[in-house]
Short mmCIF file of C-alpha atoms in Angstrom, two decimals:
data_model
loop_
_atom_site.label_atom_id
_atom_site.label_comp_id
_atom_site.label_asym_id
_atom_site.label_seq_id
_atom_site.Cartn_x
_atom_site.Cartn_y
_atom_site.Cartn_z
CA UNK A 1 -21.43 49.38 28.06
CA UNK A 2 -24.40 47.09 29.31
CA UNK A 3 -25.67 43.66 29.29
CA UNK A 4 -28.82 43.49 26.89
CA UNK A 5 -31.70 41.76 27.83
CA UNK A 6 -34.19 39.94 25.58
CA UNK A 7 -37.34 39.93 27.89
CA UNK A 8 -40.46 38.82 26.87
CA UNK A 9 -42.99 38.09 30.19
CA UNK A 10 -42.61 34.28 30.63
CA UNK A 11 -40.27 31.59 31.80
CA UNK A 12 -37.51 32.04 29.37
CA UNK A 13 -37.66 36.08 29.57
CA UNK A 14 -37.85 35.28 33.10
CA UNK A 15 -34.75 33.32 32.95
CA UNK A 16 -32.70 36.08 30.95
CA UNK A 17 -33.67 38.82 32.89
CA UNK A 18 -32.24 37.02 36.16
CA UNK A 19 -29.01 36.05 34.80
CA UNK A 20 -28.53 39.41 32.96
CA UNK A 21 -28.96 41.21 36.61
CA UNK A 22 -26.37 38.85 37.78
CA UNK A 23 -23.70 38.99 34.76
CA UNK A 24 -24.42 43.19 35.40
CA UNK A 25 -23.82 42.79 39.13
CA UNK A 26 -20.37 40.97 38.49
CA UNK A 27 -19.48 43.22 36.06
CA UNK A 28 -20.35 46.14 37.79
CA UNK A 29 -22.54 47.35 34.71
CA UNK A 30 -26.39 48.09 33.64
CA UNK A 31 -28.63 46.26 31.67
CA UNK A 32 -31.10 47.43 29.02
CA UNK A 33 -33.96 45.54 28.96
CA UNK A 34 -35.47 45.13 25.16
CA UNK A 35 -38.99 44.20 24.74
CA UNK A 36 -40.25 44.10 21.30
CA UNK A 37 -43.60 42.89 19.64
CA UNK A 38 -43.54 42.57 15.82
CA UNK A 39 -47.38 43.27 15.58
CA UNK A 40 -50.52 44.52 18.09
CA UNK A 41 -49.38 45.14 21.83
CA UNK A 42 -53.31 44.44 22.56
CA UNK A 43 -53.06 40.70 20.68
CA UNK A 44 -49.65 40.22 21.71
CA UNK A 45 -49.08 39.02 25.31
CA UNK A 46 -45.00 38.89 24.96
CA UNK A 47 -45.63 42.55 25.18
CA UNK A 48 -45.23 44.30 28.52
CA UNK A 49 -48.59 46.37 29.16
CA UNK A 50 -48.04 49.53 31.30
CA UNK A 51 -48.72 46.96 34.64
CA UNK A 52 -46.25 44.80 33.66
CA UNK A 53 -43.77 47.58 32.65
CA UNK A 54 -44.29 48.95 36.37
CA UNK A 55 -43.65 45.71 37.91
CA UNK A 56 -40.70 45.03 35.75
CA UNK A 57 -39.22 48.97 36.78
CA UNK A 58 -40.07 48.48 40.85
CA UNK A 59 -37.94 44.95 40.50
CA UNK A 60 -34.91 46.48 38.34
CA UNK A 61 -34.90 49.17 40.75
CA UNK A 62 -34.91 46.52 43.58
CA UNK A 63 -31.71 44.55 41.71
CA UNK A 64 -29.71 47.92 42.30
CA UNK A 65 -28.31 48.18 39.14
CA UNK A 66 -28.53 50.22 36.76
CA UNK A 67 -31.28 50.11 34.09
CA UNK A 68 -33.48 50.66 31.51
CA UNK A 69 -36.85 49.57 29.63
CA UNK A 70 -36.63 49.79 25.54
CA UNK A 71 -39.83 48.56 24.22
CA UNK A 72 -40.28 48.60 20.74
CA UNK A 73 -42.83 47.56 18.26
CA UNK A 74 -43.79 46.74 14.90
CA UNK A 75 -39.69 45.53 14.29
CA UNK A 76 -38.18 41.87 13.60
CA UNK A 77 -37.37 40.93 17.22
CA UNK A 78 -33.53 39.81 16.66
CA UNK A 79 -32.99 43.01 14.59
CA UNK A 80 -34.45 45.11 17.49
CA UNK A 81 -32.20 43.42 20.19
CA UNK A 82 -29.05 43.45 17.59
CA UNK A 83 -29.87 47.27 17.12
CA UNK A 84 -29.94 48.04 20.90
CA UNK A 85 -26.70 46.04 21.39
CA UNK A 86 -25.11 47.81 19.49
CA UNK A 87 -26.30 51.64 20.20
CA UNK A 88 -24.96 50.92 23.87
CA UNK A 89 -22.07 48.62 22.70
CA UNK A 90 -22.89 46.14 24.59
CA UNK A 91 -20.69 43.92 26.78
CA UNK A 92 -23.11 40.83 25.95
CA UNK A 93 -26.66 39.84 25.34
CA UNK A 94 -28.67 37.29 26.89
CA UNK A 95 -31.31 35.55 25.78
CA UNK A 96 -33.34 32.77 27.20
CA UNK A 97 -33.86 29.26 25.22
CA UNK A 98 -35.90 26.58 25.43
CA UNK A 99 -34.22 22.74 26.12
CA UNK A 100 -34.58 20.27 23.63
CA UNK A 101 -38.29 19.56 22.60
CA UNK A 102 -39.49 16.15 24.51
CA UNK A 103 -39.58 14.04 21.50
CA UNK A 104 -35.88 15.16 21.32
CA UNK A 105 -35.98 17.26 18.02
CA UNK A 106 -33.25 19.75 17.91
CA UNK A 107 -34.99 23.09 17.76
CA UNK A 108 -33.88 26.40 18.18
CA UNK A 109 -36.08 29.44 18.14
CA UNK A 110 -35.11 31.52 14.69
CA UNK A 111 -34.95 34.80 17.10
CA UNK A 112 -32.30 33.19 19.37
CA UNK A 113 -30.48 31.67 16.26
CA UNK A 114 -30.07 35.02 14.29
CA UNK A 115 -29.03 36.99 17.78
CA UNK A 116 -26.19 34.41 18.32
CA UNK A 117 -25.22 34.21 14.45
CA UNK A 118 -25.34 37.71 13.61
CA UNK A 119 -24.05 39.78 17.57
CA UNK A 120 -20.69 40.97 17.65
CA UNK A 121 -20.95 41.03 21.71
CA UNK A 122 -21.39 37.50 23.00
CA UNK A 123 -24.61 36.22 23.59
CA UNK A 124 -25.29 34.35 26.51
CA UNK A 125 -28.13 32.05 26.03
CA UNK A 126 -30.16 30.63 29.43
CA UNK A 127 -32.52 28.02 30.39
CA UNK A 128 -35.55 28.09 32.62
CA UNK A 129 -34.72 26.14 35.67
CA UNK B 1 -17.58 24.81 39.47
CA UNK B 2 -15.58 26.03 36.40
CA UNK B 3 -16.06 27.62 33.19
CA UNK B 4 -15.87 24.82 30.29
CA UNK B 5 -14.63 26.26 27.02
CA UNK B 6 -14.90 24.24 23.94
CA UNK B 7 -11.17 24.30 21.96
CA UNK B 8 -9.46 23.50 18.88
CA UNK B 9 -6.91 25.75 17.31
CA UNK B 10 -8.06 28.06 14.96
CA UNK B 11 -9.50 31.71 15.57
CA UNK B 12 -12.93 29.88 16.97
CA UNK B 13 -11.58 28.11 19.76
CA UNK B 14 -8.86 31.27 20.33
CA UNK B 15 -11.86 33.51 20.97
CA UNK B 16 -13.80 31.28 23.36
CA UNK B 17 -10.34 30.84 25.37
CA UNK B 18 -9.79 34.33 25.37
CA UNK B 19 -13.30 34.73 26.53
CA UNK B 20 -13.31 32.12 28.98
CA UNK B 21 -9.93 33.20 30.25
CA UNK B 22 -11.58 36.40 31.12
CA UNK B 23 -14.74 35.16 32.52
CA UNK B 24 -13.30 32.86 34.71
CA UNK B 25 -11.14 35.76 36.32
CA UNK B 26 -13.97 38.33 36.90
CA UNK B 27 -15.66 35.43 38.60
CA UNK B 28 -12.57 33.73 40.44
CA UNK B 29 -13.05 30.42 39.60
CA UNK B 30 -11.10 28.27 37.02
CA UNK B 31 -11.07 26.97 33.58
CA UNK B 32 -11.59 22.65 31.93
CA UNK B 33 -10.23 23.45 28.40
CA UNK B 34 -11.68 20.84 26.49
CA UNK B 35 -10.00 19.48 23.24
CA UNK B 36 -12.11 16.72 21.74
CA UNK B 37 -11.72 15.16 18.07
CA UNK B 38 -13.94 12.70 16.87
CA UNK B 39 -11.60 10.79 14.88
CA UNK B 40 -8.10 10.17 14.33
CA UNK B 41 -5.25 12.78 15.72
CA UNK B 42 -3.03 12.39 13.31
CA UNK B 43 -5.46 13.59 10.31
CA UNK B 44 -7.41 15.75 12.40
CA UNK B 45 -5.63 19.19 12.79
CA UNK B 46 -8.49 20.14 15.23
CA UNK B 47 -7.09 17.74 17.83
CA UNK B 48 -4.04 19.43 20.15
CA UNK B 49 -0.71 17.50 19.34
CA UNK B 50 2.15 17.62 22.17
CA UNK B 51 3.39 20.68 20.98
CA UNK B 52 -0.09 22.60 21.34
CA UNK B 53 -0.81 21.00 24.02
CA UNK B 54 2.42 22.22 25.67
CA UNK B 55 1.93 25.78 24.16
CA UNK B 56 -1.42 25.95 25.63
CA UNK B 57 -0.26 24.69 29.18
CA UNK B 58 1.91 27.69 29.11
CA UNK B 59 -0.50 30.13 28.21
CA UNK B 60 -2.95 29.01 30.55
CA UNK B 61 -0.26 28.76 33.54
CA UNK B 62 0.49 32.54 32.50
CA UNK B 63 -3.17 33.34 32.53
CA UNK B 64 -2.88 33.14 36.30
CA UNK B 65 -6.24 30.99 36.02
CA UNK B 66 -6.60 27.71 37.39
CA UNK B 67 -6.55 25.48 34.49
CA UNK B 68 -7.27 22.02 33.55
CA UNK B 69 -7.10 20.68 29.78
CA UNK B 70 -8.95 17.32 28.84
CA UNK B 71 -8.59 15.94 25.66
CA UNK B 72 -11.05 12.84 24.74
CA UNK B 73 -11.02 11.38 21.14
CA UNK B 74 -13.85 9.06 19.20
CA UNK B 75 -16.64 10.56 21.21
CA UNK B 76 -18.97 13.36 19.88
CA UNK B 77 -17.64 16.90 20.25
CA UNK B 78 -20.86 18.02 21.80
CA UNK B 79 -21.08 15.22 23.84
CA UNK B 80 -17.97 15.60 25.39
CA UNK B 81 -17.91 19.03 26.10
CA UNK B 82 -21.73 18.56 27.75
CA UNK B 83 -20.67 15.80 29.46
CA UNK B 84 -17.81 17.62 31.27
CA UNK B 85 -19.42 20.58 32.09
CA UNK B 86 -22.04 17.81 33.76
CA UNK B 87 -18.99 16.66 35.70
CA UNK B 88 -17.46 19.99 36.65
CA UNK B 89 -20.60 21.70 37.73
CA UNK B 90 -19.63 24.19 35.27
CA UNK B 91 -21.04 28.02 36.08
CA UNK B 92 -20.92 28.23 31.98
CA UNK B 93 -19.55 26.81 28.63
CA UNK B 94 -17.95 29.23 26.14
CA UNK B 95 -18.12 28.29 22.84
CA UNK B 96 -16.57 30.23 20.02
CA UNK B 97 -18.77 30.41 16.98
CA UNK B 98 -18.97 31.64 12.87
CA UNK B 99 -20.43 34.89 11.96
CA UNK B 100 -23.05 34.98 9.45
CA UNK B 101 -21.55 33.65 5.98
CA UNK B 102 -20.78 36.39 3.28
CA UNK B 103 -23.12 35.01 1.30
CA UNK B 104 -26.21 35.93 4.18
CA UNK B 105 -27.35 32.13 5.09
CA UNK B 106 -28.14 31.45 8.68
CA UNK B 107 -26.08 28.84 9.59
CA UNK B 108 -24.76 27.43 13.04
CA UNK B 109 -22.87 24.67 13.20
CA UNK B 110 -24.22 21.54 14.71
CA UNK B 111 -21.75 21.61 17.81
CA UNK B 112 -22.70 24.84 18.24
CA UNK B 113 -26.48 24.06 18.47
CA UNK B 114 -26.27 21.04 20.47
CA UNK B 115 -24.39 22.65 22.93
CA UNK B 116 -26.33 25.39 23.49
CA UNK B 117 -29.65 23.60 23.19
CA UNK B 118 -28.57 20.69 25.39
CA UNK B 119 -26.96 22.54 28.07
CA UNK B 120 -28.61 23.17 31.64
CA UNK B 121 -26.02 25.92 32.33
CA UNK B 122 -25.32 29.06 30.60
CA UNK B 123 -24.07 28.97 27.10
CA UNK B 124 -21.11 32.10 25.99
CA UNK B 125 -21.47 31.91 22.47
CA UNK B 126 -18.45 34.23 20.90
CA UNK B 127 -17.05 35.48 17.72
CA UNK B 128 -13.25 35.85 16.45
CA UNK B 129 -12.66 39.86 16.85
#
């Protein structure tokens, strides 16, 4: 039991990984934190590099609850986070979403769509702030 | 501050009042239940009659949760339930949602979409058990 994380290094990973420490807190739980690529980790800057992996650890550690990093590569994103959730039967998942565009089209991301549509855990999905 | 969970009476909205039931315990706060049709009650077997709503007044009185139901009618669903978790404050809106159709498409429904895309709180998507 754990809350998943989908955390990629910017403003909506940001915004996951801050309310998934939270939801864990409450529910006096862990969190896994998934980090996948689909191609090059050297191309690829949604890809935690072995500074931003030790930066991420030192602040998990700092949270006080209990964690851990899966990074994985070379995998369809939502398939990697659906896998994890449900290897440590997760309690939820949360992702992070963008707001509507500014010229008001309704777009969601095809990652975030397939990890709501297709988790059996709930998936809690976050805004930036 | 609340938790705002979308509702009409099928296995959907059961699982996102379970849900929100639960959340709203673990984080001591209460629950809007909001009922919203677009059109006319008395075709629409969406919409709460007396007799549901008095049903569901007695299961959320048993919950133990502070409760609060508001039914609107005419407006869009996604409007309403976005515009009353505007007016709460609500901590999160749980919305219950469809699993992946047998047939494989992706497909949320709108509600769904424009709820979690237009939302500047958390969004609990969940699925029937």
């Amino acid at each position: 039991m754990a809350i998943v994380i989908g955390f990629i290094p910017d403003k909506y990973g940001e915004a996951a990984l801050a309310h998934g420490l939270e939801e864990a807190a409450r529910r006096q739980t862990g969190v896994v934190v998934v980090n996948t690529t689909k191609g090059d980790a050297l191309v690829d800057n949604r890809y935690l590099g072995a500074e931003g992996k030790v930066t991420l650890e030192q602040r998990l550690a700092d949270s006080g609850v209990e964690h851990e990093i899966r990074q994985t590569m070379g995998g369809d994103v939502a398939d990697e986070i659906l896998a994890i959730a449900k290897d440590v039967a997760a309690d939820a998942i949360v992702i992070g979403i963008r707001h509507r565009s500014p010229v008001g089209k309704l777009i969601m991301g095809s990652v975030a769509q397939r990890v709501i549509i297709d988790a059996t855990c709930p998936v809690i999905a976050v805004k930036p702030a």
